[in-house]
Amino acid sequence: MKTPTDLLYSKEHEWVRVEGEIAYVGISDYAQSELGDIVYVELPEVGEDYEVEESFGVVESVKAVSDLYMPISGTIMEVNEDLEDQPELINEDAYENWIIKVKIADKSELDDLLSGKEYQEFCAKEE
Amino acid sequence: MENLKKTPLYNVHKELGGKIIDFSGWALPVQYEGIISEHQAIRNAVGLFDVSHMGEIEISGGDAASFVQRLITNDISNLIDNQIIYSPMCNHDGGILDDLLVYKYNSKHYLLVVNAGNTQKDYNWIIKNSQDWDVSIKDLSNKYSLLALQGPKAEEVLGQAIDMDLSELQFFYFKPEANIQGINVLVSRTGYTGEDGFEIYCANEDVAKLWDLLLNLGKDFGIQPAGLGARDTLRFEAGLPLYGNEISEDITPLEGGLSFFVKLDKGDFIGKEALLKQREEGLKRKLVGIELERGIPRQGYRVLLDGRPIGEITTGYRSPTLKTNIAMALIEKEQATLGQEVQVEIRKKVFTGKIVSKNFYKRKK
């Protein structure tokens, strides 16, 4: 399982890459592996505001439907439209293929996220 | 997972990287490599399932033939020895207790192969109804292991090692005693995938050896071990019902698209009166296929017609073979016409679809 150390993680298995006031959000390698073959990603509307822990979309594997949760509060600036036709990109590389680009509303919320090492320990307990 | 029943191959599945889940109280792999890759291996080449969790109930004795005939809705009177038939088994209300295969050894000896989750219920039901009959009933489920070798290359793979000419074994026939490199098996040309294939029964102590042997024999053909995930997508595309999804005690075989397997003119059987009455009064619900342009329909989602609920999705997937979003659904009979436009409610949004044949996939002969 890959867990890059330059990213932050939520307990709902989203990763966050912070670039100034902006964050890219995707799902972790652990999450894609647990889900299995991903066949559909439901993306939010650009411009929408979401609170931390609010569901902003859905990822569907062959067998299961799973909600995507905001790791931080913010406004959707962009969605990864490649995923509309090729949702399997997330299985191929969960970190290369971000799902949403967010304008961060409150930077202090980043402190509540897990480091790569903490996330790895968290996943080990989930097993 | 501690309290779950395990097949003799449990550790083999774990070593192969199988992702173990709870299926009707059994610890079984939902997938190894991935559902889509396993699904495609079976559509295009060959795959191997451990289905040892299935139940096997033996019925023997002087009255075996007429007793089985009373238990099930299909007609076994024309079966010849070593032939197999599919049938629902109903309660007195016509509700489906289980769907099963009947293997006829001879008119005094039958084997019923039943769903794992229903084995105990079926066994109790059969015992309860056997009071006045000269039959002996045995639950052999713990004695048999069962592998399903499925896919267009299944005959070539198995043909390398079995002591019989498989081209002579027709669909829905079995050979009670065959031998695969020293292992005694019962082999039938049956399956639950919509492809050609075989189901191979053996003693528990032989199954690990047989599993390895079949995977080795299939290597050059692209064989993959396959889990319950692919088993479900494969049977679904082929329009085959799953007990608990399409059919249950709350549905009759007439509503569940299984009328072909109900022979109301064969003489008396359990549930006959209720089914005759339902046929006279007309069906209220029917199992149909639905295809959507967008949105993946899932079990339990509501089917609407102009905003009014008319039924529910029983199984739905993005089809790995057809790459379309399809479902089976139990809906009001009046609306169940091919081409009828309907809507499916997916997470509070409404998606348009149309009614299609539920035989989504048919293999090329």
Short mmCIF file of C-alpha atoms in Angstrom, two decimals:
data_model
loop_
_atom_site.label_atom_id
_atom_site.label_comp_id
_atom_site.label_asym_id
_atom_site.label_seq_id
_atom_site.Cartn_x
_atom_site.Cartn_y
_atom_site.Cartn_z
CA MET A 1 0.00 0.00 0.00
CA LYS A 2 1.36 3.38 -0.99
CA THR A 3 1.06 6.27 1.50
CA PRO A 4 3.06 9.29 0.31
CA THR A 5 4.36 11.25 3.28
CA ASP A 6 3.90 14.67 1.68
CA LEU A 7 0.10 14.31 1.84
CA LEU A 8 -2.46 14.58 4.64
CA TYR A 9 -5.18 12.01 5.18
CA SER A 10 -8.67 11.80 6.68
CA LYS A 11 -10.10 8.84 8.56
CA GLU A 12 -12.59 8.50 5.71
CA HIS A 13 -9.61 7.63 3.46
CA GLU A 14 -9.35 10.87 1.48
CA TRP A 15 -5.94 12.39 0.85
CA VAL A 16 -5.22 16.13 0.69
CA ARG A 17 -2.39 17.88 -1.12
CA VAL A 18 -2.09 21.51 0.03
CA GLU A 19 -0.77 24.12 -2.39
CA GLY A 20 -1.11 27.50 -0.67
CA GLU A 21 -4.81 28.35 -0.37
CA ILE A 22 -5.78 25.42 -2.54
CA ALA A 23 -6.09 21.70 -1.85
CA TYR A 24 -6.33 18.72 -4.17
CA VAL A 25 -8.41 15.84 -2.77
CA GLY A 26 -8.54 12.20 -3.79
CA ILE A 27 -8.95 8.78 -2.19
CA SER A 28 -6.06 6.77 -0.79
CA ASP A 29 -4.43 3.72 -2.31
CA TYR A 30 -5.79 1.73 0.63
CA ALA A 31 -9.33 2.94 -0.21
CA GLN A 32 -9.09 2.08 -3.91
CA SER A 33 -7.73 -1.35 -3.07
CA GLU A 34 -10.53 -2.02 -0.57
CA LEU A 35 -13.17 -0.82 -3.03
CA GLY A 36 -11.92 -2.89 -5.95
CA ASP A 37 -12.63 -2.01 -9.58
CA ILE A 38 -14.11 1.48 -9.67
CA VAL A 39 -16.81 1.92 -12.30
CA TYR A 40 -18.30 5.33 -11.56
CA VAL A 41 -17.43 8.59 -9.80
CA GLU A 42 -20.17 11.11 -9.05
CA LEU A 43 -18.57 14.56 -8.97
CA PRO A 44 -19.89 17.72 -7.31
CA GLU A 45 -20.75 21.00 -9.06
CA VAL A 46 -18.01 23.56 -9.40
CA GLY A 47 -18.70 26.56 -7.14
CA GLU A 48 -20.51 24.59 -4.43
CA ASP A 49 -19.50 25.05 -0.79
CA TYR A 50 -19.07 22.05 1.47
CA GLU A 51 -18.46 21.68 5.19
CA VAL A 52 -15.81 19.35 6.55
CA GLU A 53 -17.10 15.73 6.73
CA GLU A 54 -19.97 16.55 4.36
CA SER A 55 -20.48 14.13 1.46
CA PHE A 56 -19.41 15.75 -1.82
CA GLY A 57 -19.73 12.81 -4.16
CA VAL A 58 -19.85 9.09 -4.58
CA VAL A 59 -17.49 6.44 -5.82
CA GLU A 60 -18.94 3.15 -7.04
CA SER A 61 -17.05 -0.09 -7.42
CA VAL A 62 -18.53 -3.09 -9.20
CA LYS A 63 -20.24 -4.19 -5.98
CA ALA A 64 -20.51 -1.19 -3.68
CA VAL A 65 -21.48 2.47 -3.40
CA SER A 66 -19.32 4.64 -1.12
CA ASP A 67 -19.70 8.29 -0.19
CA LEU A 68 -16.81 10.71 -0.57
CA TYR A 69 -16.38 13.03 2.42
CA MET A 70 -14.78 16.47 2.56
CA PRO A 71 -11.54 16.27 4.55
CA ILE A 72 -11.76 20.07 5.02
CA SER A 73 -14.37 22.77 4.43
CA GLY A 74 -14.15 24.67 1.16
CA THR A 75 -15.43 25.62 -2.26
CA ILE A 76 -15.14 23.30 -5.26
CA MET A 77 -12.90 25.05 -7.83
CA GLU A 78 -12.51 22.22 -10.29
CA VAL A 79 -13.43 18.56 -10.68
CA ASN A 80 -11.34 15.92 -12.46
CA GLU A 81 -13.48 15.38 -15.55
CA ASP A 82 -11.24 12.56 -16.80
CA LEU A 83 -12.87 10.40 -14.14
CA GLU A 84 -16.27 10.69 -15.81
CA ASP A 85 -15.18 8.44 -18.66
CA GLN A 86 -12.27 6.68 -16.96
CA PRO A 87 -13.12 6.09 -13.29
CA GLU A 88 -10.61 3.21 -13.31
CA LEU A 89 -7.81 5.81 -13.32
CA ILE A 90 -8.19 5.88 -9.53
CA ASN A 91 -7.36 2.17 -9.37
CA GLU A 92 -4.34 2.73 -11.57
CA ASP A 93 -2.91 5.56 -9.46
CA ALA A 94 -4.94 6.92 -6.57
CA TYR A 95 -2.57 9.84 -5.91
CA GLU A 96 -1.97 10.97 -9.48
CA ASN A 97 -5.73 11.17 -10.08
CA TRP A 98 -7.22 13.76 -7.78
CA ILE A 99 -11.00 14.06 -7.64
CA ILE A 100 -11.62 17.69 -6.62
CA LYS A 101 -9.66 20.90 -6.31
CA VAL A 102 -10.86 22.96 -3.33
CA LYS A 103 -10.43 26.53 -2.12
CA ILE A 104 -9.64 25.98 1.54
CA ALA A 105 -12.08 27.77 3.88
CA ASP A 106 -10.27 27.29 7.17
CA LYS A 107 -6.62 26.28 7.25
CA SER A 108 -6.79 25.32 10.92
CA GLU A 109 -8.85 22.25 9.92
CA LEU A 110 -5.72 20.81 8.32
CA ASP A 111 -4.36 20.22 11.83
CA ASP A 112 -7.06 17.60 12.39
CA LEU A 113 -5.87 15.46 9.47
CA LEU A 114 -3.44 12.56 9.77
CA SER A 115 0.15 12.42 8.56
CA GLY A 116 1.17 9.60 6.22
CA LYS A 117 2.60 7.64 9.11
CA GLU A 118 -0.47 8.15 11.30
CA TYR A 119 -2.74 7.16 8.42
CA GLN A 120 -0.77 3.98 7.82
CA GLU A 121 -1.18 3.04 11.48
CA PHE A 122 -4.90 3.88 11.25
CA CYS A 123 -5.32 1.55 8.24
CA ALA A 124 -3.41 -1.25 9.95
CA LYS A 125 -6.00 -1.13 12.74
CA GLU A 126 -8.88 -1.25 10.22
CA GLU A 127 -7.65 -4.57 8.82
CA MET B 1 -14.82 -13.72 10.56
CA GLU B 2 -14.12 -16.01 13.52
CA ASN B 3 -17.60 -17.49 13.70
CA LEU B 4 -17.98 -18.08 9.99
CA LYS B 5 -17.97 -21.49 8.37
CA LYS B 6 -14.94 -22.20 6.22
CA THR B 7 -14.56 -24.43 3.20
CA PRO B 8 -11.50 -26.74 3.10
CA LEU B 9 -9.90 -24.18 0.73
CA TYR B 10 -10.05 -21.23 3.15
CA ASN B 11 -6.28 -21.00 3.60
CA VAL B 12 -5.66 -21.51 -0.11
CA HIS B 13 -7.89 -18.50 -0.85
CA LYS B 14 -5.98 -16.38 1.62
CA GLU B 15 -2.63 -17.41 0.14
CA LEU B 16 -3.92 -16.46 -3.32
CA GLY B 17 -4.77 -12.97 -2.02
CA GLY B 18 -8.51 -13.58 -1.88
CA LYS B 19 -10.47 -10.84 -0.12
CA ILE B 20 -12.60 -12.78 2.36
CA ILE B 21 -16.17 -11.74 3.14
CA ASP B 22 -19.17 -13.15 5.00
CA PHE B 23 -21.50 -14.79 2.50
CA SER B 24 -24.54 -16.43 4.15
CA GLY B 25 -22.38 -17.30 7.15
CA TRP B 26 -19.47 -18.57 5.07
CA ALA B 27 -16.01 -17.02 4.85
CA LEU B 28 -15.41 -16.91 1.10
CA PRO B 29 -13.37 -14.77 -1.30
CA VAL B 30 -15.30 -11.98 -3.03
CA GLN B 31 -12.33 -11.47 -5.36
CA TYR B 32 -8.65 -12.21 -5.91
CA GLU B 33 -7.21 -10.00 -8.70
CA GLY B 34 -10.35 -8.00 -9.25
CA ILE B 35 -13.97 -8.66 -10.16
CA ILE B 36 -13.72 -7.32 -13.72
CA SER B 37 -10.58 -9.27 -14.60
CA GLU B 38 -12.05 -12.50 -13.17
CA HIS B 39 -15.35 -11.86 -14.94
CA GLN B 40 -13.59 -11.38 -18.27
CA ALA B 41 -11.42 -14.47 -17.80
CA ILE B 42 -14.60 -16.54 -17.57
CA ARG B 43 -16.37 -14.85 -20.50
CA ASN B 44 -13.29 -15.20 -22.74
CA ALA B 45 -11.31 -18.15 -21.41
CA VAL B 46 -11.79 -19.99 -18.12
CA GLY B 47 -12.05 -19.45 -14.38
CA LEU B 48 -12.32 -21.56 -11.24
CA PHE B 49 -14.67 -21.03 -8.28
CA ASP B 50 -14.79 -22.71 -4.89
CA VAL B 51 -18.50 -23.26 -4.31
CA SER B 52 -18.14 -25.85 -1.58
CA HIS B 53 -20.58 -23.88 0.54
CA MET B 54 -23.48 -25.11 -1.62
CA GLY B 55 -25.74 -27.64 0.12
CA GLU B 56 -26.31 -31.21 -1.07
CA ILE B 57 -29.34 -33.14 0.14
CA GLU B 58 -29.77 -36.76 -0.88
CA ILE B 59 -33.20 -38.32 -1.27
CA SER B 60 -33.39 -42.07 -1.78
CA GLY B 61 -35.89 -44.90 -1.35
CA GLY B 62 -38.87 -46.48 -3.05
CA ASP B 63 -40.90 -43.25 -3.14
CA ALA B 64 -37.99 -40.96 -4.04
CA ALA B 65 -39.30 -40.04 -7.50
CA SER B 66 -42.86 -39.17 -6.43
CA PHE B 67 -41.61 -37.40 -3.29
CA VAL B 68 -39.22 -35.13 -5.24
CA GLN B 69 -42.04 -34.53 -7.71
CA ARG B 70 -44.18 -33.30 -4.80
CA LEU B 71 -41.45 -31.04 -3.41
CA ILE B 72 -40.61 -29.07 -6.54
CA THR B 73 -42.54 -27.15 -9.19
CA ASN B 74 -40.73 -28.53 -12.24
CA ASP B 75 -41.54 -31.96 -13.69
CA ILE B 76 -38.98 -34.74 -13.24
CA SER B 77 -41.08 -37.46 -14.87
CA ASN B 78 -39.20 -37.27 -18.16
CA LEU B 79 -35.72 -37.10 -16.64
CA ILE B 80 -33.42 -39.94 -17.57
CA ASP B 81 -30.72 -41.32 -15.29
CA ASN B 82 -27.77 -38.90 -14.91
CA GLN B 83 -29.85 -35.96 -16.09
CA ILE B 84 -30.26 -32.72 -14.12
CA ILE B 85 -33.16 -30.30 -13.84
CA TYR B 86 -33.47 -26.80 -12.38
CA SER B 87 -36.50 -26.04 -10.23
CA PRO B 88 -37.96 -23.72 -7.64
CA MET B 89 -39.18 -25.38 -4.43
CA CYS B 90 -42.22 -23.58 -3.00
CA ASN B 91 -44.10 -23.36 0.27
CA HIS B 92 -47.87 -23.83 0.41
CA ASP B 93 -48.42 -20.16 -0.49
CA GLY B 94 -46.39 -20.54 -3.65
CA GLY B 95 -43.50 -18.51 -2.20
CA ILE B 96 -40.06 -19.70 -3.25
CA LEU B 97 -38.29 -21.56 -0.43
CA ASP B 98 -35.26 -22.12 -2.63
CA ASP B 99 -34.16 -22.72 -6.19
CA LEU B 100 -32.15 -25.85 -6.74
CA LEU B 101 -30.77 -28.49 -9.07
CA VAL B 102 -32.06 -32.06 -9.01
CA TYR B 103 -29.52 -34.70 -10.02
CA LYS B 104 -31.20 -38.00 -10.91
CA TYR B 105 -29.01 -41.06 -10.31
CA ASN B 106 -32.04 -43.31 -10.85
CA SER B 107 -35.71 -43.28 -9.89
CA LYS B 108 -34.84 -44.30 -6.32
CA HIS B 109 -31.95 -41.90 -5.81
CA TYR B 110 -31.77 -38.09 -6.27
CA LEU B 111 -29.41 -35.37 -5.13
CA LEU B 112 -30.72 -31.84 -4.52
CA VAL B 113 -28.09 -29.09 -4.75
CA VAL B 114 -29.34 -26.08 -2.81
CA ASN B 115 -28.23 -22.57 -1.84
CA ALA B 116 -25.80 -22.46 1.09
CA GLY B 117 -27.91 -20.04 3.13
CA ASN B 118 -31.01 -22.20 2.71
CA THR B 119 -29.54 -25.65 3.34
CA GLN B 120 -30.78 -26.06 6.92
CA LYS B 121 -34.19 -24.57 6.12
CA ASP B 122 -34.57 -26.82 3.07
CA TYR B 123 -33.47 -29.91 4.98
CA ASN B 124 -35.99 -29.22 7.77
CA TRP B 125 -38.75 -28.59 5.22
CA ILE B 126 -37.99 -31.78 3.31
CA ILE B 127 -37.87 -33.87 6.52
CA LYS B 128 -41.16 -32.34 7.72
CA ASN B 129 -42.90 -33.21 4.46
CA SER B 130 -41.50 -36.73 4.21
CA GLN B 131 -43.59 -38.31 7.00
CA ASP B 132 -45.78 -40.55 4.85
CA TRP B 133 -43.19 -41.41 2.22
CA ASP B 134 -40.77 -44.29 1.85
CA VAL B 135 -37.68 -42.10 1.57
CA SER B 136 -34.40 -41.60 3.34
CA ILE B 137 -33.06 -38.03 3.52
CA LYS B 138 -29.46 -37.14 4.19
CA ASP B 139 -27.72 -33.78 4.37
CA LEU B 140 -24.39 -34.49 2.65
CA SER B 141 -23.30 -30.84 2.53
CA ASN B 142 -20.37 -31.34 4.90
CA LYS B 143 -19.04 -34.31 2.95
CA TYR B 144 -18.80 -32.77 -0.49
CA SER B 145 -16.57 -30.02 -1.75
CA LEU B 146 -17.52 -28.40 -5.04
CA LEU B 147 -15.49 -26.57 -7.67
CA ALA B 148 -16.98 -24.79 -10.68
CA LEU B 149 -14.76 -24.63 -13.76
CA GLN B 150 -16.45 -22.14 -16.08
CA GLY B 151 -15.80 -20.54 -19.43
CA PRO B 152 -15.40 -21.40 -23.13
CA LYS B 153 -12.06 -23.14 -22.45
CA ALA B 154 -13.39 -25.26 -19.57
CA GLU B 155 -13.79 -28.40 -21.68
CA GLU B 156 -10.25 -28.20 -23.02
CA VAL B 157 -8.80 -27.63 -19.56
CA LEU B 158 -10.65 -30.46 -17.84
CA GLY B 159 -10.32 -32.75 -20.86
CA GLN B 160 -6.58 -32.98 -20.31
CA ALA B 161 -6.99 -34.85 -17.06
CA ILE B 162 -10.38 -36.54 -16.73
CA ASP B 163 -10.90 -40.19 -17.69
CA MET B 164 -13.87 -39.54 -19.98
CA ASP B 165 -14.76 -37.89 -23.27
CA LEU B 166 -16.29 -34.58 -22.17
CA SER B 167 -17.77 -33.91 -25.60
CA GLU B 168 -20.25 -36.70 -24.77
CA LEU B 169 -21.38 -34.98 -21.56
CA GLN B 170 -24.23 -32.71 -22.56
CA PHE B 171 -25.52 -29.59 -20.84
CA PHE B 172 -27.43 -30.52 -17.66
CA TYR B 173 -26.12 -34.09 -17.51
CA PHE B 174 -23.65 -35.60 -15.04
CA LYS B 175 -21.34 -38.54 -14.63
CA PRO B 176 -21.58 -39.89 -11.07
CA GLU B 177 -18.15 -41.49 -11.07
CA ALA B 178 -15.22 -40.05 -12.93
CA ASN B 179 -11.56 -39.78 -12.13
CA ILE B 180 -9.20 -36.83 -12.42
CA GLN B 181 -5.61 -38.01 -11.96
CA GLY B 182 -6.49 -40.30 -9.08
CA ILE B 183 -9.21 -38.14 -7.54
CA ASN B 184 -12.75 -39.58 -7.59
CA VAL B 185 -15.31 -36.99 -8.65
CA LEU B 186 -18.86 -36.46 -9.77
CA VAL B 187 -18.84 -34.12 -12.75
CA SER B 188 -21.80 -32.25 -14.25
CA ARG B 189 -22.05 -29.89 -17.19
CA THR B 190 -23.70 -27.08 -15.27
CA GLY B 191 -22.92 -23.62 -13.95
CA TYR B 192 -24.13 -20.22 -12.93
CA THR B 193 -22.27 -17.94 -15.32
CA GLY B 194 -24.02 -18.12 -18.69
CA GLU B 195 -20.95 -19.89 -20.11
CA ASP B 196 -20.14 -23.51 -20.82
CA GLY B 197 -18.55 -25.23 -17.86
CA PHE B 198 -18.49 -27.96 -15.27
CA GLU B 199 -19.23 -28.43 -11.61
CA ILE B 200 -17.00 -31.00 -9.98
CA TYR B 201 -17.89 -32.63 -6.66
CA CYS B 202 -15.24 -34.41 -4.62
CA ALA B 203 -14.42 -35.46 -1.05
CA ASN B 204 -13.28 -32.63 1.23
CA GLU B 205 -9.83 -34.17 1.65
CA ASP B 206 -9.22 -34.13 -2.12
CA VAL B 207 -10.35 -30.61 -2.95
CA ALA B 208 -7.08 -28.75 -2.32
CA LYS B 209 -5.27 -31.14 -4.67
CA LEU B 210 -8.00 -30.80 -7.29
CA TRP B 211 -7.98 -26.99 -7.03
CA ASP B 212 -4.20 -26.81 -7.63
CA LEU B 213 -4.41 -29.36 -10.42
CA LEU B 214 -7.12 -27.43 -12.29
CA LEU B 215 -5.29 -24.12 -11.93
CA ASN B 216 -2.16 -25.76 -13.34
CA LEU B 217 -4.04 -27.39 -16.21
CA GLY B 218 -5.58 -24.04 -17.05
CA LYS B 219 -2.40 -21.97 -16.96
CA ASP B 220 -1.85 -21.94 -20.72
CA PHE B 221 -5.50 -21.01 -21.22
CA GLY B 222 -5.39 -17.95 -18.98
CA ILE B 223 -7.28 -19.45 -16.05
CA GLN B 224 -7.99 -17.27 -13.03
CA PRO B 225 -9.38 -18.18 -9.64
CA ALA B 226 -12.65 -16.28 -9.35
CA GLY B 227 -14.59 -15.04 -6.34
CA LEU B 228 -18.20 -14.42 -5.43
CA GLY B 229 -18.08 -10.93 -6.96
CA ALA B 230 -17.54 -12.24 -10.48
CA ARG B 231 -19.95 -15.10 -9.82
CA ASP B 232 -22.66 -12.52 -9.19
CA THR B 233 -21.91 -10.25 -12.17
CA LEU B 234 -21.73 -13.29 -14.47
CA ARG B 235 -25.02 -14.86 -13.37
CA PHE B 236 -26.68 -11.46 -13.44
CA GLU B 237 -25.68 -10.69 -17.05
CA ALA B 238 -27.01 -14.11 -18.03
CA GLY B 239 -30.40 -13.27 -16.47
CA LEU B 240 -30.12 -15.94 -13.78
CA PRO B 241 -31.86 -15.13 -10.48
CA LEU B 242 -30.12 -15.08 -7.10
CA TYR B 243 -32.02 -16.27 -4.06
CA GLY B 244 -32.39 -13.31 -1.71
CA ASN B 245 -32.29 -10.77 -4.55
CA GLU B 246 -34.67 -11.72 -7.36
CA ILE B 247 -36.46 -14.51 -5.53
CA SER B 248 -37.51 -15.20 -1.95
CA GLU B 249 -40.40 -16.58 0.06
CA ASP B 250 -42.30 -13.37 -0.73
CA ILE B 251 -42.18 -13.99 -4.48
CA THR B 252 -43.73 -16.81 -6.48
CA PRO B 253 -41.89 -18.40 -9.41
CA LEU B 254 -44.57 -16.98 -11.74
CA GLU B 255 -43.70 -13.44 -10.64
CA GLY B 256 -39.98 -14.19 -10.53
CA GLY B 257 -39.72 -14.99 -14.23
CA LEU B 258 -39.55 -18.75 -13.59
CA SER B 259 -42.90 -19.84 -15.11
CA PHE B 260 -41.03 -22.14 -17.48
CA PHE B 261 -39.98 -24.17 -14.44
CA VAL B 262 -43.50 -24.46 -13.01
CA LYS B 263 -45.48 -27.37 -14.48
CA LEU B 264 -49.01 -26.85 -13.22
CA ASP B 265 -50.27 -29.86 -15.22
CA LYS B 266 -47.83 -32.41 -13.78
CA GLY B 267 -49.98 -33.59 -10.85
CA ASP B 268 -50.00 -32.47 -7.26
CA PHE B 269 -47.10 -30.59 -5.68
CA ILE B 270 -46.61 -28.21 -2.76
CA GLY B 271 -47.74 -24.70 -3.69
CA LYS B 272 -49.74 -25.79 -6.73
CA GLU B 273 -53.09 -24.48 -5.51
CA ALA B 274 -51.67 -21.06 -4.67
CA LEU B 275 -49.88 -20.82 -8.01
CA LEU B 276 -52.99 -21.91 -9.96
CA LYS B 277 -54.99 -19.26 -8.13
CA GLN B 278 -52.37 -16.61 -8.84
CA ARG B 279 -52.35 -17.52 -12.51
CA GLU B 280 -56.15 -17.30 -12.69
CA GLU B 281 -56.32 -13.97 -10.88
CA GLY B 282 -53.42 -12.58 -12.86
CA LEU B 283 -49.96 -11.56 -11.69
CA LYS B 284 -49.47 -8.26 -9.91
CA ARG B 285 -45.67 -8.06 -10.24
CA LYS B 286 -43.12 -9.19 -12.77
CA LEU B 287 -39.34 -9.42 -12.92
CA VAL B 288 -37.92 -7.33 -15.79
CA GLY B 289 -34.65 -5.95 -17.07
CA ILE B 290 -33.94 -2.21 -17.05
CA GLU B 291 -31.21 -0.37 -18.94
CA LEU B 292 -30.09 3.15 -17.99
CA GLU B 293 -28.02 5.65 -19.94
CA ARG B 294 -26.53 7.05 -16.75
CA GLY B 295 -26.43 6.03 -13.09
CA ILE B 296 -25.84 2.58 -11.66
CA PRO B 297 -29.01 1.02 -10.25
CA ARG B 298 -28.54 -0.99 -7.05
CA GLN B 299 -30.64 -3.42 -5.03
CA GLY B 300 -33.49 -1.66 -3.22
CA TYR B 301 -33.54 1.49 -5.37
CA ARG B 302 -37.05 2.54 -6.36
CA VAL B 303 -38.40 2.25 -9.89
CA LEU B 304 -40.82 5.04 -10.82
CA LEU B 305 -43.27 5.76 -13.61
CA ASP B 306 -44.05 9.46 -13.93
CA GLY B 307 -43.05 9.95 -10.30
CA ARG B 308 -45.11 7.05 -8.95
CA PRO B 309 -43.25 4.07 -7.38
CA ILE B 310 -43.93 0.90 -9.38
CA GLY B 311 -41.27 -1.42 -8.00
CA GLU B 312 -37.72 -2.02 -6.86
CA ILE B 313 -34.33 -2.95 -8.25
CA THR B 314 -33.34 -6.50 -7.25
CA THR B 315 -29.78 -6.50 -8.69
CA GLY B 316 -27.95 -3.85 -10.69
CA TYR B 317 -24.47 -3.32 -12.05
CA ARG B 318 -22.40 -1.51 -14.58
CA SER B 319 -22.11 -4.62 -16.75
CA PRO B 320 -18.46 -5.70 -17.13
CA THR B 321 -19.20 -7.40 -20.47
CA LEU B 322 -21.68 -5.00 -22.06
CA LYS B 323 -20.39 -1.76 -20.46
CA THR B 324 -23.95 -0.60 -19.88
CA ASN B 325 -25.82 0.19 -16.67
CA ILE B 326 -28.37 -2.57 -16.24
CA ALA B 327 -30.62 -4.03 -13.59
CA MET B 328 -33.23 -6.59 -12.82
CA ALA B 329 -36.29 -5.18 -11.09
CA LEU B 330 -39.57 -6.44 -9.70
CA ILE B 331 -42.27 -4.07 -10.92
CA GLU B 332 -46.03 -3.82 -11.45
CA LYS B 333 -47.10 -6.25 -14.14
CA GLU B 334 -49.10 -3.66 -16.14
CA GLN B 335 -45.97 -1.60 -16.75
CA ALA B 336 -43.79 -4.57 -17.64
CA THR B 337 -43.64 -4.13 -21.40
CA LEU B 338 -40.43 -4.09 -23.40
CA GLY B 339 -39.41 -0.58 -24.39
CA GLN B 340 -41.51 1.08 -21.67
CA GLU B 341 -39.74 4.15 -20.31
CA VAL B 342 -39.30 4.17 -16.52
CA GLN B 343 -37.21 6.08 -14.00
CA VAL B 344 -34.87 4.84 -11.29
CA GLU B 345 -34.24 6.84 -8.14
CA ILE B 346 -30.52 6.93 -7.39
CA ARG B 347 -29.53 8.92 -4.30
CA LYS B 348 -32.48 11.33 -4.57
CA LYS B 349 -31.90 11.94 -8.28
CA VAL B 350 -34.07 10.41 -10.96
CA PHE B 351 -32.55 8.71 -14.01
CA THR B 352 -34.40 7.62 -17.12
CA GLY B 353 -34.26 4.04 -18.32
CA LYS B 354 -36.25 1.57 -20.33
CA ILE B 355 -37.48 -1.94 -19.87
CA VAL B 356 -35.44 -4.55 -21.73
CA SER B 357 -35.14 -8.33 -21.73
CA LYS B 358 -33.39 -9.50 -18.57
CA ASN B 359 -31.33 -11.94 -20.61
CA PHE B 360 -28.72 -9.23 -21.07
CA TYR B 361 -25.98 -11.55 -22.26
CA LYS B 362 -26.19 -14.70 -24.38
CA ARG B 363 -23.08 -16.61 -25.28
CA LYS B 364 -22.31 -17.43 -28.88
CA LYS B 365 -22.89 -21.11 -29.54
#
